[in-house]
PDB file of C-alpha atoms and ligand atoms in Angstrom:
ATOM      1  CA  UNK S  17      15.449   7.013  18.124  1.00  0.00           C
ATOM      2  CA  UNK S  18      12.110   8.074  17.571  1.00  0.00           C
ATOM      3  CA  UNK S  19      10.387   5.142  14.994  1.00  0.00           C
ATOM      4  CA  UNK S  20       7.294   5.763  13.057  1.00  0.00           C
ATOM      5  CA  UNK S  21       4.439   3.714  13.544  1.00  0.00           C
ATOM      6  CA  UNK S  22       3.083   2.060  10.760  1.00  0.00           C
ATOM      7  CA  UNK S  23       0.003  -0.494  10.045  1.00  0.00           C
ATOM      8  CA  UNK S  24       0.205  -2.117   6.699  1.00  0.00           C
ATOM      9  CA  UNK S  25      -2.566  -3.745   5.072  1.00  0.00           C
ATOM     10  CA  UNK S  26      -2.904  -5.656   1.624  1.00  0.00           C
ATOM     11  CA  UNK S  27      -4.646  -8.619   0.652  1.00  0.00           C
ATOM     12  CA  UNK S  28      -1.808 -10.645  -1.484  1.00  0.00           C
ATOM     13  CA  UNK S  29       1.787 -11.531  -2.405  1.00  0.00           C
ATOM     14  CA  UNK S  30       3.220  -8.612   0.061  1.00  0.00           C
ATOM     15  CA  UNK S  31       6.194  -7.660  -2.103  1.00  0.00           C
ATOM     16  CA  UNK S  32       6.176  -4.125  -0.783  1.00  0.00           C
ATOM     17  CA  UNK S  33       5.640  -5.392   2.398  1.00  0.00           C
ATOM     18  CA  UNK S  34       8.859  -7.263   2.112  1.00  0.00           C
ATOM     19  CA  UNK S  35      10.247  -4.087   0.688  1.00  0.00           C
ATOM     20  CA  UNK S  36       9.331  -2.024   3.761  1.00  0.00           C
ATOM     21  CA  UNK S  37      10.177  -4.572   6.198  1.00  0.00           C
ATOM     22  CA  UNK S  38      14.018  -4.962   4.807  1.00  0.00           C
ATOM     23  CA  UNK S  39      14.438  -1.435   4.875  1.00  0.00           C
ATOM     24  CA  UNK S  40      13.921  -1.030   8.401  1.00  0.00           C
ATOM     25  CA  UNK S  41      16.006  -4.028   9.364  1.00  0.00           C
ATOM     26  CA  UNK S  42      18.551  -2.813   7.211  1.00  0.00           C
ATOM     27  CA  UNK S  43      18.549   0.687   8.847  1.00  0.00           C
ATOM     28  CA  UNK S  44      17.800   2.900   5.881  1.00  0.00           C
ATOM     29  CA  UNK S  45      14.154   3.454   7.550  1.00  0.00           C
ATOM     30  CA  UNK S  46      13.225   4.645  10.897  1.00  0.00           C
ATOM     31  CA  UNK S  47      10.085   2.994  11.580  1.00  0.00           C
ATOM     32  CA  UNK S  48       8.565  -0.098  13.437  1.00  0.00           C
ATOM     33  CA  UNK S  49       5.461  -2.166  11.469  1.00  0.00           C
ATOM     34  CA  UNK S  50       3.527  -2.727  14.842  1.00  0.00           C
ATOM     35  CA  UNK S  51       0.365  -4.868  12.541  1.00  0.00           C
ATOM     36  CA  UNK S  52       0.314  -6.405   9.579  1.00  0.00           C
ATOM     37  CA  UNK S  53      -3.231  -7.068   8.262  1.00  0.00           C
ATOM     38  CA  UNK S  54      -4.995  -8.885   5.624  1.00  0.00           C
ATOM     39  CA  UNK S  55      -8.740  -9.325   4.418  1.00  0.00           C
ATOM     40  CA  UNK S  56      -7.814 -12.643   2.885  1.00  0.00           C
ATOM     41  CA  UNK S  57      -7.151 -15.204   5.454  1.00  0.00           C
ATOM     42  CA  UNK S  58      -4.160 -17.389   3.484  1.00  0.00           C
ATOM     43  CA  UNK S  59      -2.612 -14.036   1.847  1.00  0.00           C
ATOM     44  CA  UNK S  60       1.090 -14.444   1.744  1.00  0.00           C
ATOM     45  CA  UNK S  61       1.534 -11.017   3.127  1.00  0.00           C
ATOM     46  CA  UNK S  62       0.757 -12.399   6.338  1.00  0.00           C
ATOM     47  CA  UNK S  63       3.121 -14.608   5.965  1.00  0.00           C
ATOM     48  CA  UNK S  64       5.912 -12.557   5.389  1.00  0.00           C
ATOM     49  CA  UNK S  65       4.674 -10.695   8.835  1.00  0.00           C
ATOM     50  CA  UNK S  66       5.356 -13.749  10.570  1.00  0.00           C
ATOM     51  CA  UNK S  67       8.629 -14.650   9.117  1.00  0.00           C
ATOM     52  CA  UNK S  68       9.695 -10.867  10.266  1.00  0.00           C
ATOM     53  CA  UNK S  69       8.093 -11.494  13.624  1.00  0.00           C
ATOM     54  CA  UNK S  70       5.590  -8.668  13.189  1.00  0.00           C
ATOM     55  CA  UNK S  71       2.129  -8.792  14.641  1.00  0.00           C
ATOM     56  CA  UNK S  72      -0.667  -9.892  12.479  1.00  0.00           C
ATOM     57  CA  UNK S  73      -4.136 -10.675  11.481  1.00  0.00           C
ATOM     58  CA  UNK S  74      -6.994 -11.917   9.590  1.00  0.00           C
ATOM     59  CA  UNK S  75      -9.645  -9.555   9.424  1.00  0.00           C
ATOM     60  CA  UNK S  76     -13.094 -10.833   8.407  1.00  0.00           C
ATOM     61  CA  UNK S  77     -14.473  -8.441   5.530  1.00  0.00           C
ATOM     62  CA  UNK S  78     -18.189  -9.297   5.181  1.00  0.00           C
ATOM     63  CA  UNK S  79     -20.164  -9.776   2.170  1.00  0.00           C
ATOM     64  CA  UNK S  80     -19.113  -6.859   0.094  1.00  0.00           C
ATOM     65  CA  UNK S  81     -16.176  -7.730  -2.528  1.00  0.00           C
ATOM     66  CA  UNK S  82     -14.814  -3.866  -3.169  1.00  0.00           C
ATOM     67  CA  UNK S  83     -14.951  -2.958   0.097  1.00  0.00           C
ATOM     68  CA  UNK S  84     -15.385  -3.813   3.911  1.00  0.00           C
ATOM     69  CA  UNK S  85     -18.753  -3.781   5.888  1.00  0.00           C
ATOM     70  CA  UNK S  86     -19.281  -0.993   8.098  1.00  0.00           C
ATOM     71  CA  UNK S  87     -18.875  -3.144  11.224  1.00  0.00           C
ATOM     72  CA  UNK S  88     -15.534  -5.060  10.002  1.00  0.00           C
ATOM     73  CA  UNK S  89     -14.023  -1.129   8.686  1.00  0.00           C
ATOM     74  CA  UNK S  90     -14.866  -0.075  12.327  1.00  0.00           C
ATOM     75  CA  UNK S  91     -13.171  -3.525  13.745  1.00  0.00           C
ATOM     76  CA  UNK S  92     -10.171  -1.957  11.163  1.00  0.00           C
ATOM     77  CA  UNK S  93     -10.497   1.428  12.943  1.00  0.00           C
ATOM     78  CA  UNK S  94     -10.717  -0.066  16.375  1.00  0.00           C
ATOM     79  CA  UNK S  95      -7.381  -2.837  15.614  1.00  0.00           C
ATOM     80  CA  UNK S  96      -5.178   0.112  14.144  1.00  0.00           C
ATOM     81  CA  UNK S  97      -5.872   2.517  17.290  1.00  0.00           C
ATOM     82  CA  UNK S  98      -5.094  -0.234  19.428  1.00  0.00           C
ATOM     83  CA  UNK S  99      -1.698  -0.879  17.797  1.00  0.00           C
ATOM     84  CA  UNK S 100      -1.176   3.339  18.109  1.00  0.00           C
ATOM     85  CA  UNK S 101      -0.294   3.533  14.430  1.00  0.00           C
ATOM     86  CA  UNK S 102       0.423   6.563  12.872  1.00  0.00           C
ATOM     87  CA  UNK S 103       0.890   5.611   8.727  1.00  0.00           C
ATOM     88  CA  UNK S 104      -1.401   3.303   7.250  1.00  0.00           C
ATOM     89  CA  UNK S 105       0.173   1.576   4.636  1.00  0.00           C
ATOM     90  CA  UNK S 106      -1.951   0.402   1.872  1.00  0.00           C
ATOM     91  CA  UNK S 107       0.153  -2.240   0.079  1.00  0.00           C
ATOM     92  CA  UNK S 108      -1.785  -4.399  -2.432  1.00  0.00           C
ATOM     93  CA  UNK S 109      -5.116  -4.114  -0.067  1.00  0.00           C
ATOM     94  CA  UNK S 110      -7.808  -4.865  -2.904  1.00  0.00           C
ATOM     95  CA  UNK S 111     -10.884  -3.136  -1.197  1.00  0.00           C
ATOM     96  CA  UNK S 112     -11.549   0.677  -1.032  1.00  0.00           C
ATOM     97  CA  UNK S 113     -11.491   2.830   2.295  1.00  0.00           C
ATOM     98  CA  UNK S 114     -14.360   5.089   3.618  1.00  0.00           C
ATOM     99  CA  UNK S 115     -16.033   5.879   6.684  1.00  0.00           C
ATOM    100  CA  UNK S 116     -14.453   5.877   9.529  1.00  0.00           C
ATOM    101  CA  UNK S 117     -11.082   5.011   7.972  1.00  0.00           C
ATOM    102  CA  UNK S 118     -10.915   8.136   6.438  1.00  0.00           C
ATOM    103  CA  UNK S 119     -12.045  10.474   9.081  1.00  0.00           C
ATOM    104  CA  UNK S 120     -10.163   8.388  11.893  1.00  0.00           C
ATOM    105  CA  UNK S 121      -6.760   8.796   9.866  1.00  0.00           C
ATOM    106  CA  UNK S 122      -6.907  11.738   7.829  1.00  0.00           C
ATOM    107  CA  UNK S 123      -4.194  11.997   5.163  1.00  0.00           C
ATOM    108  CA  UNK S 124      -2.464   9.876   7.249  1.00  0.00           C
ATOM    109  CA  UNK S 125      -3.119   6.675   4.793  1.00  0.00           C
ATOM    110  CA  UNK S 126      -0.923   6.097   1.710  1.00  0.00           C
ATOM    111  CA  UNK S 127      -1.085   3.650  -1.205  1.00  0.00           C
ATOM    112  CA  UNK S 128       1.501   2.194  -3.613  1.00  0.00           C
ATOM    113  CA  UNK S 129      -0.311   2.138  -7.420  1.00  0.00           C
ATOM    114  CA  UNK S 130       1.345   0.729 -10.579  1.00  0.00           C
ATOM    115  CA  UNK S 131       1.011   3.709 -13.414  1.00  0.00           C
ATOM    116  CA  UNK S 132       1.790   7.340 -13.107  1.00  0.00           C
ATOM    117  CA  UNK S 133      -1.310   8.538 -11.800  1.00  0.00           C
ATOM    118  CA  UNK S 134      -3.605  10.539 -12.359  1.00  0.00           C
ATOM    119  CA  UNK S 135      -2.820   8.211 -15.572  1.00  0.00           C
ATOM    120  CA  UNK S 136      -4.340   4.781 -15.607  1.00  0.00           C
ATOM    121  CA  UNK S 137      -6.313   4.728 -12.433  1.00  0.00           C
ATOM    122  CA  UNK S 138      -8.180   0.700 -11.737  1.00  0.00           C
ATOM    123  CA  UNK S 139      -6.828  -2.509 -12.105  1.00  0.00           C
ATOM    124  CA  UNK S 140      -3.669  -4.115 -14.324  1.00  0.00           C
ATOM    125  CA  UNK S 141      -2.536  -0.432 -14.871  1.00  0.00           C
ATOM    126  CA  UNK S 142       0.653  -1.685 -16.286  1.00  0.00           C
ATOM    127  CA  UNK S 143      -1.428  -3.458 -19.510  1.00  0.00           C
ATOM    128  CA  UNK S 144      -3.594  -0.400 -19.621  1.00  0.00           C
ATOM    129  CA  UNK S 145       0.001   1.399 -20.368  1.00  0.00           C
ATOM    130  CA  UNK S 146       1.234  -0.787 -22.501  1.00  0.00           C
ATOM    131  CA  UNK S 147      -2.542  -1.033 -24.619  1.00  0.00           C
ATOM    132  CA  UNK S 148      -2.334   2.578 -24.886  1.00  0.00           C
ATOM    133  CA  UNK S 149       1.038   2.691 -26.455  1.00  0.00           C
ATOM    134  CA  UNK S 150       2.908   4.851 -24.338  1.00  0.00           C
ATOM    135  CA  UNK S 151       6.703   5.090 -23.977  1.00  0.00           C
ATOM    136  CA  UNK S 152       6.967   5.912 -20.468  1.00  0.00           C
ATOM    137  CA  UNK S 153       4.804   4.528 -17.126  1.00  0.00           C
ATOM    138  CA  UNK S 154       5.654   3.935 -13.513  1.00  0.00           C
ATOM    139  CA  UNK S 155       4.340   3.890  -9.947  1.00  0.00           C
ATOM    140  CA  UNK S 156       2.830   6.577  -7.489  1.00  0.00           C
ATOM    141  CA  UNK S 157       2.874   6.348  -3.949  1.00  0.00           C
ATOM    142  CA  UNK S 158      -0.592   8.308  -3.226  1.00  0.00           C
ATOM    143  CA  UNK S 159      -2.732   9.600  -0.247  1.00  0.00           C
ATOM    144  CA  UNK S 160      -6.142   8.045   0.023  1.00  0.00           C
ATOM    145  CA  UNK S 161      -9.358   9.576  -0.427  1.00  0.00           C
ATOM    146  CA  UNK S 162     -12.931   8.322  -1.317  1.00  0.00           C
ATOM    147  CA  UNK S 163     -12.149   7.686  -4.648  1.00  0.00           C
ATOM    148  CA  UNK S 164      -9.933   4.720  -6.497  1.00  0.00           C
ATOM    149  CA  UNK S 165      -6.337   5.599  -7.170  1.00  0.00           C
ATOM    150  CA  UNK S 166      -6.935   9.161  -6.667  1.00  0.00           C
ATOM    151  CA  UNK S 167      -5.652  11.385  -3.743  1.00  0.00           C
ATOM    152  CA  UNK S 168      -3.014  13.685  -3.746  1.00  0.00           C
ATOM    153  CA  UNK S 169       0.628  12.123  -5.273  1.00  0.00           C
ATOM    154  CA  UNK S 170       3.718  12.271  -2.679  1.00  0.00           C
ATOM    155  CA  UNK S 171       5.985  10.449  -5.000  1.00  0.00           C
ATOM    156  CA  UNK S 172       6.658   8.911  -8.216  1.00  0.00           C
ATOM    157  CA  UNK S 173       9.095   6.662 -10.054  1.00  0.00           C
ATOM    158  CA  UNK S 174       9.077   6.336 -13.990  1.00  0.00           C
ATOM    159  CA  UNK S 175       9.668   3.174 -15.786  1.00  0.00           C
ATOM    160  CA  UNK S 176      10.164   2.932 -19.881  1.00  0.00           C
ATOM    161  CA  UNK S 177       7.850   0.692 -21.952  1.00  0.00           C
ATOM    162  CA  UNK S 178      10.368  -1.224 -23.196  1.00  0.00           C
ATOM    163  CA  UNK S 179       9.677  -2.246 -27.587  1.00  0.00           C
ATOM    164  CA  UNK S 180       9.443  -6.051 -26.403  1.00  0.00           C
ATOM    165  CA  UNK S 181       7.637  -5.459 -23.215  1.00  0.00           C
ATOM    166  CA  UNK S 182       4.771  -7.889 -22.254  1.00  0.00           C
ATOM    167  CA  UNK S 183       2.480  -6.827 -19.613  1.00  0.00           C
ATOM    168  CA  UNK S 184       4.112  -9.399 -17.573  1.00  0.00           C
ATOM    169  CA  UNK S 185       7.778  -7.965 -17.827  1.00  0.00           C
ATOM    170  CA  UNK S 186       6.404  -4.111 -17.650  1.00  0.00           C
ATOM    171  CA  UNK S 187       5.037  -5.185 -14.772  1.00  0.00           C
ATOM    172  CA  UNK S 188       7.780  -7.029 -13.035  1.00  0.00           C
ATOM    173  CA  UNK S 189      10.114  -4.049 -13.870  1.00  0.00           C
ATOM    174  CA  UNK S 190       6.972  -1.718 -11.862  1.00  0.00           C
ATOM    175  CA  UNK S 191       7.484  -3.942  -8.926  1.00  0.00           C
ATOM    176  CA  UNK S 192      10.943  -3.255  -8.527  1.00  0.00           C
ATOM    177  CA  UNK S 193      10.730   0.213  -8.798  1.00  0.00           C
ATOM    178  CA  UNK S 194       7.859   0.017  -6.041  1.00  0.00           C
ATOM    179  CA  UNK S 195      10.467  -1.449  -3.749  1.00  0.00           C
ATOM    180  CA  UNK S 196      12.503   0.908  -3.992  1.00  0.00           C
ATOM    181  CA  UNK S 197       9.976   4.001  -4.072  1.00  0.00           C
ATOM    182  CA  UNK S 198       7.790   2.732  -1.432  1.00  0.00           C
ATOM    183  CA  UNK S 199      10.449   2.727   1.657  1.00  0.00           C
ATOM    184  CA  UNK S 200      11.869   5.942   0.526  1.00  0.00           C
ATOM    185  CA  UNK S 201       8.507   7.875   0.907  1.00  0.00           C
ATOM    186  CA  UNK S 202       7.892   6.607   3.647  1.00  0.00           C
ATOM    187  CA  UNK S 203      11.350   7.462   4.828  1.00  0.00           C
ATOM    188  CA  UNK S 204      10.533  10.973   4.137  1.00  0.00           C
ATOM    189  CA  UNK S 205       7.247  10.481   6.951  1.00  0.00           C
ATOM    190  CA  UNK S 206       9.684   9.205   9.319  1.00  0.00           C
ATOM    191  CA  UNK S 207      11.709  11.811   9.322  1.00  0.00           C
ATOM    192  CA  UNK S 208       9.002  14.076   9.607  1.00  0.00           C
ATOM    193  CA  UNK S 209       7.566  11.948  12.619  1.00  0.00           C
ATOM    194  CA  UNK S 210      10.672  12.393  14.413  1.00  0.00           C
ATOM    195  CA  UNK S 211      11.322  16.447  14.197  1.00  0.00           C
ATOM    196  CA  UNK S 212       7.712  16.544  15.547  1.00  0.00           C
TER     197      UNK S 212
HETATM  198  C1  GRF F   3       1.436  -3.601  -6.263  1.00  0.00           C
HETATM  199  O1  GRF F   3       1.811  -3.775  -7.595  1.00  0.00           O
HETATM  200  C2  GRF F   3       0.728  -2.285  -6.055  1.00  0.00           C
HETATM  201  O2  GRF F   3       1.065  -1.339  -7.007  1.00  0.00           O
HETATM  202  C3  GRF F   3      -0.723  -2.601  -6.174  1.00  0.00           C
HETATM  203  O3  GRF F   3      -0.834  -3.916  -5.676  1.00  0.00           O
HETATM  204  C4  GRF F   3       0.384  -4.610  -5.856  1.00  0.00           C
HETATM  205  C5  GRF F   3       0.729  -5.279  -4.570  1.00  0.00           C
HETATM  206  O4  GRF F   3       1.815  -6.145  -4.694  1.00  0.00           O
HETATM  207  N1  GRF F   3      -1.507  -1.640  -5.447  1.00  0.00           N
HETATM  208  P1  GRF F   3       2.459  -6.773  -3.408  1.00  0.00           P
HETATM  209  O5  GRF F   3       1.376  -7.527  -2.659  1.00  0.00           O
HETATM  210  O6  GRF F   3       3.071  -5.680  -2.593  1.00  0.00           O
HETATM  211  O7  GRF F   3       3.499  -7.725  -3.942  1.00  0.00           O
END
C-alpha cells in the first residue's frame, strides 16, 4: 500500500501528534510520519516520537520568538526534503511559516486551530469564544499561508459552549474533537496520495 508521507512539527504537549500516530497504527490511516520535529528542545512531542519509534529532532530556531531565522527555516526546508515528505503537519508548532517553507511546499502544509475559523484567529481561541458569548465553537484543520490562522479551511468540527463551560473544559472538549478531526483529514490526503 501506497503510505503518505508526512513531517509533523509542533513545539508542545503533541496531543494531535498522538492522535495521528494511533491512527496509523491502528489502520484507519494510510500514512507513515517519517520526522517528527520540534523548535523547543524538551517538548513532549518529541517524546511521543520516540515512544512510537519515529524519527526526530531538535531544531535550533534563532533569536526570533514568532518565527524561525532564515537560515534555521532553510535547515527546516533542507531536513523535510531529506525525509521526502509530502504533508507537513503543523500540530501545535508556535512560530509562523514563510519563505522558503511556503514556496518549497505549496499548499502542501496544514494546521490544526482551536475555533471555527475565519472566527477567532491568535492565541487561546477557545476563551476568545467563550468571552464573546457564543453558543457554538470548534476546530479547523487549515492550509497555511503567510498569515496567522488564515488559509483556506479543509475541515471543521463544531463543539457547543456548554452554560458551565470554563475555558479550561471548552478547551479540553476542543482537543478531543481535534483528535478525531485531525487524522480524518488527513485520511482524506492519503487517499488522494494513493490514486495519484
Ligand atoms: C492544539 O490545540 C491546536 O489547536 C493548536 O495547538 C494545540 C496543540 O496541542 N494549534 P497538542 O500539542 O497537539 O497537544
Amino acid at each position: 500500500m501506497k503510505l503518505i508521507p508526512l513531517g509533523i512539527l509542533g513545539s508542545g504537549k503533541g496531543s494531535n501528534c498522538r492522535a495521528i500516530l494511533e491512527s496509523i497504527r491502528s489502520g484507519a490511516l494510510a500514512a507513515e510520519v517519517r520526522v517528527v520535529i520540534s523548535d523547543v528542545f524538551d517538548a513532549p512531542i518529541l517524546d511521543i516520537a520516540r515512544e512510537f519509534s519515529i524519527p526526530n529532532a531538535y531544531l535550533t530556531p534563532g533569536k526570533f520568538h514568532t518565527r524561525l531565522e532564515p537560515q534555521a527555516e532553510a535547515e527546516l526546508v533542507r531536513m523535510l526534503r531529506e525525509a521526502n515528505v509530502e504533508l507537513v503537519v503543523l500540530a501545535g508548532f508556535m512560530r509562523i511559516l514563510k519563505s522558503p517553507m511556503l514556496e518549497e511546499f505549496p499548499r502542501r502544509i496544514v494546521n490544526i486551530h482551536p475555533s471555527l475559523l475565519p472566527k477567532f484567529p491568535g492565541l487561546e481561541a477557545w476563551r476568545q469564544a467563550l468571552e464573546a458569548g457564543e453558543k457554538i465553537t470548534g476546530c479547523t484543520v487549515h492550509y497555511v499561508d503567510e498569515q496567522i490562522d488564515h488559509g483556506r479551511v479543509i475541515g471543521q468540527r463544531e463543539v457547543p459552549i456548554l452554560p458551565n463551560d470554563t475555558p479550561e473544559t471548552l478547551h479540553a472538549r476542543i482537543q478531543i474533537a481535534e483528535r478525531e478531526l485531525y487524522p480524518a483529514v488527513i485520511a482524506a490526503f492519503a487517499r488522494k496520495y494513493q490514486a495519484s
